[in-house]
mmCIF file with all atom_site columns, C-alpha atoms in Angstrom:
data_model
loop_
_atom_site.group_PDB
_atom_site.id
_atom_site.type_symbol
_atom_site.label_atom_id
_atom_site.label_alt_id
_atom_site.label_comp_id
_atom_site.label_asym_id
_atom_site.label_entity_id
_atom_site.label_seq_id
_atom_site.pdbx_PDB_ins_code
_atom_site.Cartn_x
_atom_site.Cartn_y
_atom_site.Cartn_z
_atom_site.occupancy
_atom_site.B_iso_or_equiv
_atom_site.pdbx_formal_charge
_atom_site.auth_seq_id
_atom_site.auth_comp_id
_atom_site.auth_asym_id
_atom_site.auth_atom_id
_atom_site.pdbx_PDB_model_num
ATOM 1   C CA . MET R 1 1   ? -10.527 -18.032 0.948   1.00 93.00 ? 19  MET R CA 1
ATOM 2   C CA . ASN R 1 2   ? -9.290  -17.436 4.207   1.00 97.00 ? 20  ASN R CA 1
ATOM 3   C CA . PHE R 1 3   ? -5.667  -15.294 3.786   1.00 98.00 ? 21  PHE R CA 1
ATOM 4   C CA . LYS R 1 4   ? -4.970  -15.468 7.087   1.00 98.00 ? 22  LYS R CA 1
ATOM 5   C CA . ASP R 1 5   ? -4.142  -18.634 6.046   1.00 98.00 ? 23  ASP R CA 1
ATOM 6   C CA . HIS R 1 6   ? -1.251  -17.854 4.368   1.00 98.00 ? 24  HIS R CA 1
ATOM 7   C CA . ILE R 1 7   ? 0.100   -15.139 6.474   1.00 98.00 ? 25  ILE R CA 1
ATOM 8   C CA . ARG R 1 8   ? 3.572   -15.911 8.493   1.00 97.00 ? 26  ARG R CA 1
ATOM 9   C CA . ASP R 1 9   ? 3.664   -14.218 12.395  1.00 96.00 ? 27  ASP R CA 1
ATOM 10  C CA . ILE R 1 10  ? 7.478   -13.440 12.730  1.00 97.00 ? 28  ILE R CA 1
ATOM 11  C CA . PRO R 1 11  ? 8.329   -12.543 16.826  1.00 96.00 ? 29  PRO R CA 1
ATOM 12  C CA . ASP R 1 12  ? 11.006  -10.052 17.619  1.00 96.00 ? 30  ASP R CA 1
ATOM 13  C CA . PHE R 1 13  ? 11.456  -8.521  13.687  1.00 94.00 ? 31  PHE R CA 1
ATOM 14  C CA . PRO R 1 14  ? 12.088  -6.595  12.931  1.00 91.00 ? 32  PRO R CA 1
ATOM 15  C CA . LYS R 1 15  ? 14.046  -5.875  16.512  1.00 91.00 ? 33  LYS R CA 1
ATOM 16  C CA . PRO R 1 16  ? 12.553  -7.617  19.852  1.00 94.00 ? 34  PRO R CA 1
ATOM 17  C CA . GLY R 1 17  ? 8.858   -7.021  20.721  1.00 92.00 ? 35  GLY R CA 1
ATOM 18  C CA . ILE R 1 18  ? 7.705   -6.676  17.023  1.00 91.00 ? 36  ILE R CA 1
ATOM 19  C CA . LEU R 1 19  ? 5.262   -9.248  15.574  1.00 94.00 ? 37  LEU R CA 1
ATOM 20  C CA . PHE R 1 20  ? 6.240   -8.850  11.957  1.00 94.00 ? 38  PHE R CA 1
ATOM 21  C CA . TYR R 1 21  ? 3.063   -10.602 9.461   1.00 96.00 ? 39  TYR R CA 1
ATOM 22  C CA . ASP R 1 22  ? 4.997   -11.550 6.437   1.00 97.00 ? 40  ASP R CA 1
ATOM 23  C CA . VAL R 1 23  ? 3.610   -11.954 3.696   1.00 97.00 ? 41  VAL R CA 1
ATOM 24  C CA . SER R 1 24  ? 5.704   -14.197 1.510   1.00 97.00 ? 42  SER R CA 1
ATOM 25  C CA . PRO R 1 25  ? 4.304   -17.818 2.306   1.00 98.00 ? 43  PRO R CA 1
ATOM 26  C CA . LEU R 1 26  ? 1.013   -15.658 0.259   1.00 98.00 ? 44  LEU R CA 1
ATOM 27  C CA . LEU R 1 27  ? 3.235   -14.686 -2.385  1.00 98.00 ? 45  LEU R CA 1
ATOM 28  C CA . ALA R 1 28  ? 4.072   -17.980 -2.820  1.00 98.00 ? 46  ALA R CA 1
ATOM 29  C CA . ASN R 1 29  ? 0.967   -19.665 -3.421  1.00 98.00 ? 47  ASN R CA 1
ATOM 30  C CA . GLY R 1 30  ? 0.322   -19.522 -6.747  1.00 98.00 ? 48  GLY R CA 1
ATOM 31  C CA . ALA R 1 31  ? -3.771  -20.069 -5.457  1.00 98.00 ? 49  ALA R CA 1
ATOM 32  C CA . ALA R 1 32  ? -4.172  -18.516 -2.559  1.00 98.00 ? 50  ALA R CA 1
ATOM 33  C CA . TRP R 1 33  ? -1.938  -15.115 -4.594  1.00 98.00 ? 51  TRP R CA 1
ATOM 34  C CA . LYS R 1 34  ? -4.851  -15.358 -7.165  1.00 98.00 ? 52  LYS R CA 1
ATOM 35  C CA . ALA R 1 35  ? -7.391  -15.081 -4.550  1.00 98.00 ? 53  ALA R CA 1
ATOM 36  C CA . ALA R 1 36  ? -6.482  -12.401 -3.423  1.00 98.00 ? 54  ALA R CA 1
ATOM 37  C CA . ILE R 1 37  ? -5.691  -10.265 -6.450  1.00 98.00 ? 55  ILE R CA 1
ATOM 38  C CA . ASP R 1 38  ? -9.174  -11.127 -7.480  1.00 98.00 ? 56  ASP R CA 1
ATOM 39  C CA . ALA R 1 39  ? -10.672 -10.310 -4.426  1.00 98.00 ? 57  ALA R CA 1
ATOM 40  C CA . LEU R 1 40  ? -8.896  -6.835  -3.997  1.00 98.00 ? 58  LEU R CA 1
ATOM 41  C CA . ALA R 1 41  ? -9.339  -6.463  -7.331  1.00 98.00 ? 59  ALA R CA 1
ATOM 42  C CA . GLU R 1 42  ? -13.531 -6.620  -6.692  1.00 98.00 ? 60  GLU R CA 1
ATOM 43  C CA . ALA R 1 43  ? -12.968 -4.130  -4.064  1.00 98.00 ? 61  ALA R CA 1
ATOM 44  C CA . VAL R 1 44  ? -10.974 -2.216  -5.648  1.00 98.00 ? 62  VAL R CA 1
ATOM 45  C CA . ARG R 1 45  ? -13.694 -2.534  -8.878  1.00 98.00 ? 63  ARG R CA 1
ATOM 46  C CA . PRO R 1 46  ? -16.220 0.895   -7.349  1.00 98.00 ? 64  PRO R CA 1
ATOM 47  C CA . HIS R 1 47  ? -14.039 3.269   -6.984  1.00 98.00 ? 65  HIS R CA 1
ATOM 48  C CA . LYS R 1 48  ? -13.125 3.775   -10.932 1.00 98.00 ? 66  LYS R CA 1
ATOM 49  C CA . PRO R 1 49  ? -9.172  3.957   -11.243 1.00 98.00 ? 67  PRO R CA 1
ATOM 50  C CA . GLU R 1 50  ? -7.452  4.984   -13.721 1.00 98.00 ? 68  GLU R CA 1
ATOM 51  C CA . LEU R 1 51  ? -4.364  3.966   -11.955 1.00 98.00 ? 69  LEU R CA 1
ATOM 52  C CA . LEU R 1 52  ? -2.007  2.286   -8.805  1.00 98.00 ? 70  LEU R CA 1
ATOM 53  C CA . VAL R 1 53  ? -0.268  3.566   -7.430  1.00 98.00 ? 71  VAL R CA 1
ATOM 54  C CA . GLY R 1 54  ? 2.035   1.148   -6.010  1.00 98.00 ? 72  GLY R CA 1
ATOM 55  C CA . ILE R 1 55  ? 4.307   1.765   -2.173  1.00 98.00 ? 73  ILE R CA 1
ATOM 56  C CA . GLU R 1 56  ? 7.524   1.046   -1.898  1.00 96.00 ? 74  GLU R CA 1
ATOM 57  C CA . SER R 1 57  ? 8.811   -1.830  -2.078  1.00 94.00 ? 75  SER R CA 1
ATOM 58  C CA . ARG R 1 58  ? 5.410   -4.292  -1.274  1.00 96.00 ? 76  ARG R CA 1
ATOM 59  C CA . GLY R 1 59  ? 2.913   -1.969  -2.168  1.00 97.00 ? 77  GLY R CA 1
ATOM 60  C CA . PHE R 1 60  ? 4.604   -3.137  -5.484  1.00 98.00 ? 78  PHE R CA 1
ATOM 61  C CA . LEU R 1 61  ? 3.821   -6.554  -5.364  1.00 97.00 ? 79  LEU R CA 1
ATOM 62  C CA . VAL R 1 62  ? 0.615   -6.356  -4.267  1.00 98.00 ? 80  VAL R CA 1
ATOM 63  C CA . ALA R 1 63  ? -0.736  -2.991  -6.669  1.00 98.00 ? 81  ALA R CA 1
ATOM 64  C CA . ALA R 1 64  ? 1.004   -4.391  -10.431 1.00 98.00 ? 82  ALA R CA 1
ATOM 65  C CA . PRO R 1 65  ? -0.571  -7.600  -10.888 1.00 98.00 ? 83  PRO R CA 1
ATOM 66  C CA . LEU R 1 66  ? -3.719  -6.194  -9.442  1.00 98.00 ? 84  LEU R CA 1
ATOM 67  C CA . ALA R 1 67  ? -3.569  -3.527  -11.801 1.00 98.00 ? 85  ALA R CA 1
ATOM 68  C CA . LEU R 1 68  ? -3.187  -6.083  -14.603 1.00 98.00 ? 86  LEU R CA 1
ATOM 69  C CA . THR R 1 69  ? -6.423  -7.910  -12.889 1.00 98.00 ? 87  THR R CA 1
ATOM 70  C CA . LEU R 1 70  ? -7.982  -4.235  -13.915 1.00 98.00 ? 88  LEU R CA 1
ATOM 71  C CA . GLY R 1 71  ? -6.142  -3.902  -17.390 1.00 98.00 ? 89  GLY R CA 1
ATOM 72  C CA . ILE R 1 72  ? -5.127  -0.012  -15.724 1.00 98.00 ? 90  ILE R CA 1
ATOM 73  C CA . GLY R 1 73  ? -1.743  1.419   -15.447 1.00 98.00 ? 91  GLY R CA 1
ATOM 74  C CA . PHE R 1 74  ? 0.647   1.242   -12.783 1.00 98.00 ? 92  PHE R CA 1
ATOM 75  C CA . ILE R 1 75  ? 2.917   3.425   -11.222 1.00 98.00 ? 93  ILE R CA 1
ATOM 76  C CA . MET R 1 76  ? 5.196   3.626   -8.029  1.00 98.00 ? 94  MET R CA 1
ATOM 77  C CA . VAL R 1 77  ? 5.924   5.798   -4.551  1.00 98.00 ? 95  VAL R CA 1
ATOM 78  C CA . ARG R 1 78  ? 9.532   4.993   -3.565  1.00 98.00 ? 96  ARG R CA 1
ATOM 79  C CA . LYS R 1 79  ? 11.666  6.457   -1.194  1.00 96.00 ? 97  LYS R CA 1
ATOM 80  C CA . HIS R 1 80  ? 13.720  9.769   -2.190  1.00 97.00 ? 98  HIS R CA 1
ATOM 81  C CA . GLY R 1 81  ? 16.678  9.715   -5.319  1.00 96.00 ? 99  GLY R CA 1
ATOM 82  C CA . LYS R 1 82  ? 15.744  5.686   -6.788  1.00 97.00 ? 100 LYS R CA 1
ATOM 83  C CA . LEU R 1 83  ? 13.219  7.170   -9.561  1.00 97.00 ? 101 LEU R CA 1
ATOM 84  C CA . PRO R 1 84  ? 14.878  8.461   -12.620 1.00 97.00 ? 102 PRO R CA 1
ATOM 85  C CA . GLY R 1 85  ? 13.707  12.029  -13.711 1.00 97.00 ? 103 GLY R CA 1
ATOM 86  C CA . ASP R 1 86  ? 12.050  15.142  -12.529 1.00 98.00 ? 104 ASP R CA 1
ATOM 87  C CA . LYS R 1 87  ? 10.409  14.045  -9.441  1.00 98.00 ? 105 LYS R CA 1
ATOM 88  C CA . ILE R 1 88  ? 8.417   16.180  -7.231  1.00 98.00 ? 106 ILE R CA 1
ATOM 89  C CA . ALA R 1 89  ? 8.862   14.788  -3.638  1.00 98.00 ? 107 ALA R CA 1
ATOM 90  C CA . HIS R 1 90  ? 6.872   14.265  0.252   1.00 97.00 ? 108 HIS R CA 1
ATOM 91  C CA . SER R 1 91  ? 9.233   14.259  3.482   1.00 96.00 ? 109 SER R CA 1
ATOM 92  C CA . TYR R 1 92  ? 7.182   13.562  6.583   1.00 95.00 ? 110 TYR R CA 1
ATOM 93  C CA . ASP R 1 93  ? 7.374   12.340  9.876   1.00 89.00 ? 111 ASP R CA 1
ATOM 94  C CA . LEU R 1 94  ? 8.777   9.249   11.715  1.00 82.00 ? 112 LEU R CA 1
ATOM 95  C CA . GLU R 1 95  ? 8.471   8.396   14.857  1.00 72.00 ? 113 GLU R CA 1
ATOM 96  C CA . TYR R 1 96  ? 11.929  8.598   15.152  1.00 77.00 ? 114 TYR R CA 1
ATOM 97  C CA . GLY R 1 97  ? 13.043  11.818  12.510  1.00 84.00 ? 115 GLY R CA 1
ATOM 98  C CA . THR R 1 98  ? 11.539  11.771  9.077   1.00 92.00 ? 116 THR R CA 1
ATOM 99  C CA . ASP R 1 99  ? 11.824  10.303  5.411   1.00 95.00 ? 117 ASP R CA 1
ATOM 100 C CA . THR R 1 100 ? 11.102  11.149  1.619   1.00 97.00 ? 118 THR R CA 1
ATOM 101 C CA . ILE R 1 101 ? 8.781   10.052  -0.906  1.00 98.00 ? 119 ILE R CA 1
ATOM 102 C CA . GLU R 1 102 ? 8.970   10.956  -4.703  1.00 98.00 ? 120 GLU R CA 1
ATOM 103 C CA . VAL R 1 103 ? 6.588   10.483  -7.584  1.00 98.00 ? 121 VAL R CA 1
ATOM 104 C CA . GLN R 1 104 ? 7.178   11.320  -10.975 1.00 98.00 ? 122 GLN R CA 1
ATOM 105 C CA . ALA R 1 105 ? 6.481   14.563  -12.559 1.00 97.00 ? 123 ALA R CA 1
ATOM 106 C CA . ASP R 1 106 ? 4.418   13.620  -14.930 1.00 97.00 ? 124 ASP R CA 1
ATOM 107 C CA . ALA R 1 107 ? 3.340   9.723   -13.640 1.00 98.00 ? 125 ALA R CA 1
ATOM 108 C CA . VAL R 1 108 ? -0.368  11.183  -12.322 1.00 98.00 ? 126 VAL R CA 1
ATOM 109 C CA . LYS R 1 109 ? -2.149  13.372  -15.026 1.00 97.00 ? 127 LYS R CA 1
ATOM 110 C CA . PRO R 1 110 ? -4.602  16.413  -13.318 1.00 97.00 ? 128 PRO R CA 1
ATOM 111 C CA . GLY R 1 111 ? -7.646  14.746  -11.682 1.00 98.00 ? 129 GLY R CA 1
ATOM 112 C CA . GLN R 1 112 ? -6.880  11.139  -12.696 1.00 98.00 ? 130 GLN R CA 1
ATOM 113 C CA . ARG R 1 113 ? -8.662  8.869   -9.621  1.00 98.00 ? 131 ARG R CA 1
ATOM 114 C CA . VAL R 1 114 ? -5.968  6.968   -8.448  1.00 98.00 ? 132 VAL R CA 1
ATOM 115 C CA . VAL R 1 115 ? -6.254  4.381   -5.640  1.00 98.00 ? 133 VAL R CA 1
ATOM 116 C CA . VAL R 1 116 ? -3.172  3.571   -3.998  1.00 98.00 ? 134 VAL R CA 1
ATOM 117 C CA . LEU R 1 117 ? -1.570  0.121   -2.355  1.00 98.00 ? 135 LEU R CA 1
ATOM 118 C CA . ASP R 1 118 ? -0.070  -1.128  -0.197  1.00 98.00 ? 136 ASP R CA 1
ATOM 119 C CA . ASP R 1 119 ? 0.450   -4.552  1.327   1.00 97.00 ? 137 ASP R CA 1
ATOM 120 C CA . LEU R 1 120 ? 0.115   -3.386  5.003   1.00 97.00 ? 138 LEU R CA 1
ATOM 121 C CA . LEU R 1 121 ? -0.604  -0.845  7.122   1.00 97.00 ? 139 LEU R CA 1
ATOM 122 C CA . ALA R 1 122 ? 0.129   -0.556  10.298  1.00 94.00 ? 140 ALA R CA 1
ATOM 123 C CA . THR R 1 123 ? 0.637   3.566   11.765  1.00 93.00 ? 141 THR R CA 1
ATOM 124 C CA . GLY R 1 124 ? -0.683  4.855   8.451   1.00 96.00 ? 142 GLY R CA 1
ATOM 125 C CA . GLY R 1 125 ? 1.635   7.625   8.582   1.00 95.00 ? 143 GLY R CA 1
ATOM 126 C CA . THR R 1 126 ? 3.637   6.269   4.869   1.00 96.00 ? 144 THR R CA 1
ATOM 127 C CA . MET R 1 127 ? 0.356   5.877   3.512   1.00 98.00 ? 145 MET R CA 1
ATOM 128 C CA . ALA R 1 128 ? -1.023  9.771   4.275   1.00 98.00 ? 146 ALA R CA 1
ATOM 129 C CA . ALA R 1 129 ? 1.766   10.989  2.973   1.00 98.00 ? 147 ALA R CA 1
ATOM 130 C CA . ALA R 1 130 ? 1.934   8.973   -0.319  1.00 98.00 ? 148 ALA R CA 1
ATOM 131 C CA . ILE R 1 131 ? -1.495  10.137  -0.345  1.00 98.00 ? 149 ILE R CA 1
ATOM 132 C CA . SER R 1 132 ? -0.710  14.024  -0.289  1.00 98.00 ? 150 SER R CA 1
ATOM 133 C CA . LEU R 1 133 ? 2.231   13.456  -2.537  1.00 98.00 ? 151 LEU R CA 1
ATOM 134 C CA . LEU R 1 134 ? -0.584  12.195  -4.925  1.00 98.00 ? 152 LEU R CA 1
ATOM 135 C CA . ARG R 1 135 ? -2.829  15.418  -4.282  1.00 98.00 ? 153 ARG R CA 1
ATOM 136 C CA . GLN R 1 136 ? 0.253   17.300  -5.043  1.00 97.00 ? 154 GLN R CA 1
ATOM 137 C CA . VAL R 1 137 ? 0.539   16.276  -8.155  1.00 97.00 ? 155 VAL R CA 1
ATOM 138 C CA . GLY R 1 138 ? -3.516  16.513  -9.077  1.00 98.00 ? 156 GLY R CA 1
ATOM 139 C CA . ALA R 1 139 ? -4.365  13.102  -8.892  1.00 98.00 ? 157 ALA R CA 1
ATOM 140 C CA . ASP R 1 140 ? -8.018  12.863  -6.563  1.00 98.00 ? 158 ASP R CA 1
ATOM 141 C CA . VAL R 1 141 ? -7.406  10.131  -4.246  1.00 98.00 ? 159 VAL R CA 1
ATOM 142 C CA . ARG R 1 142 ? -10.136 8.029   -3.886  1.00 98.00 ? 160 ARG R CA 1
ATOM 143 C CA . ALA R 1 143 ? -9.399  5.021   -1.778  1.00 98.00 ? 161 ALA R CA 1
ATOM 144 C CA . ALA R 1 144 ? -5.748  3.215   -0.170  1.00 98.00 ? 162 ALA R CA 1
ATOM 145 C CA . ALA R 1 145 ? -6.395  -0.372  0.223   1.00 98.00 ? 163 ALA R CA 1
ATOM 146 C CA . PHE R 1 146 ? -4.215  -3.477  2.066   1.00 98.00 ? 164 PHE R CA 1
ATOM 147 C CA . LEU R 1 147 ? -3.373  -6.943  2.066   1.00 98.00 ? 165 LEU R CA 1
ATOM 148 C CA . VAL R 1 148 ? -2.970  -6.649  5.341   1.00 98.00 ? 166 VAL R CA 1
ATOM 149 C CA . GLU R 1 149 ? -4.148  -4.074  8.465   1.00 98.00 ? 167 GLU R CA 1
ATOM 150 C CA . LEU R 1 150 ? -3.091  -4.123  12.335  1.00 97.00 ? 168 LEU R CA 1
ATOM 151 C CA . THR R 1 151 ? -6.345  -2.254  13.363  1.00 97.00 ? 169 THR R CA 1
ATOM 152 C CA . PHE R 1 152 ? -4.730  -1.609  17.015  1.00 96.00 ? 170 PHE R CA 1
ATOM 153 C CA . LEU R 1 153 ? -2.802  0.589   15.780  1.00 95.00 ? 171 LEU R CA 1
ATOM 154 C CA . ASN R 1 154 ? -5.352  2.802   14.385  1.00 97.00 ? 172 ASN R CA 1
ATOM 155 C CA . GLY R 1 155 ? -3.400  2.997   11.316  1.00 96.00 ? 173 GLY R CA 1
ATOM 156 C CA . ARG R 1 156 ? -7.231  4.772   9.275   1.00 97.00 ? 174 ARG R CA 1
ATOM 157 C CA . ASP R 1 157 ? -7.281  7.610   11.562  1.00 97.00 ? 175 ASP R CA 1
ATOM 158 C CA . ARG R 1 158 ? -4.927  8.969   9.269   1.00 96.00 ? 176 ARG R CA 1
ATOM 159 C CA . ILE R 1 159 ? -6.009  8.085   6.089   1.00 98.00 ? 177 ILE R CA 1
ATOM 160 C CA . ASP R 1 160 ? -8.875  10.695  5.025   1.00 98.00 ? 178 ASP R CA 1
ATOM 161 C CA . VAL R 1 161 ? -9.644  8.206   1.954   1.00 98.00 ? 179 VAL R CA 1
ATOM 162 C CA . PRO R 1 162 ? -11.830 4.789   1.508   1.00 98.00 ? 180 PRO R CA 1
ATOM 163 C CA . SER R 1 163 ? -9.361  1.691   3.000   1.00 98.00 ? 181 SER R CA 1
ATOM 164 C CA . LEU R 1 164 ? -9.455  -1.576  2.349   1.00 97.00 ? 182 LEU R CA 1
ATOM 165 C CA . SER R 1 165 ? -7.980  -4.436  3.558   1.00 98.00 ? 183 SER R CA 1
ATOM 166 C CA . LEU R 1 166 ? -7.585  -8.166  3.111   1.00 98.00 ? 184 LEU R CA 1
ATOM 167 C CA . MET R 1 167 ? -7.118  -9.051  6.237   1.00 98.00 ? 185 MET R CA 1
ATOM 168 C CA . ALA R 1 168 ? -7.226  -7.071  10.281  1.00 98.00 ? 186 ALA R CA 1
ATOM 169 C CA . TYR R 1 169 ? -5.499  -8.336  13.383  1.00 97.00 ? 187 TYR R CA 1
ATOM 170 C CA . ASP R 1 170 ? -6.673  -6.884  16.436  1.00 95.00 ? 188 ASP R CA 1
ATOM 171 C CA . SER R 1 171 ? -3.234  -7.625  18.336  1.00 86.00 ? 189 SER R CA 1
#
């Protein structure tokens, strides 16, 4: 299946000059969405994860059904203040300013094998921050996986684990 047939290009979103790759049509097509999850399962399975991690918020849409398919658990990395209980935080630099992400302190057992997922890899900053945060709580981060990768932004260069994507755009 050509998954790109189910991605919508939206020019000038969220601001002028940006071409947004919208995964909503993929999510809305049951057969295509199932095929995408099955393809990701085949790509992720060799890394032997015990737990999948979704990055807020579209990463949840990818990681949760994939975890069900693989028969393993799922946890969330969220923006500051969105998780209950004891949390571990990690702040990282953005183009203009900083951001903070968190994970629940007891969500990962030390040495637990994890794969981190998001819908799209652009510059790699958020994924690199999530990997750093997960290592801080003792995770063995085996890989990062995405539906879409914008290769022209070189996001893989910021990620020090194997990166998997179903679709790549060169511009």
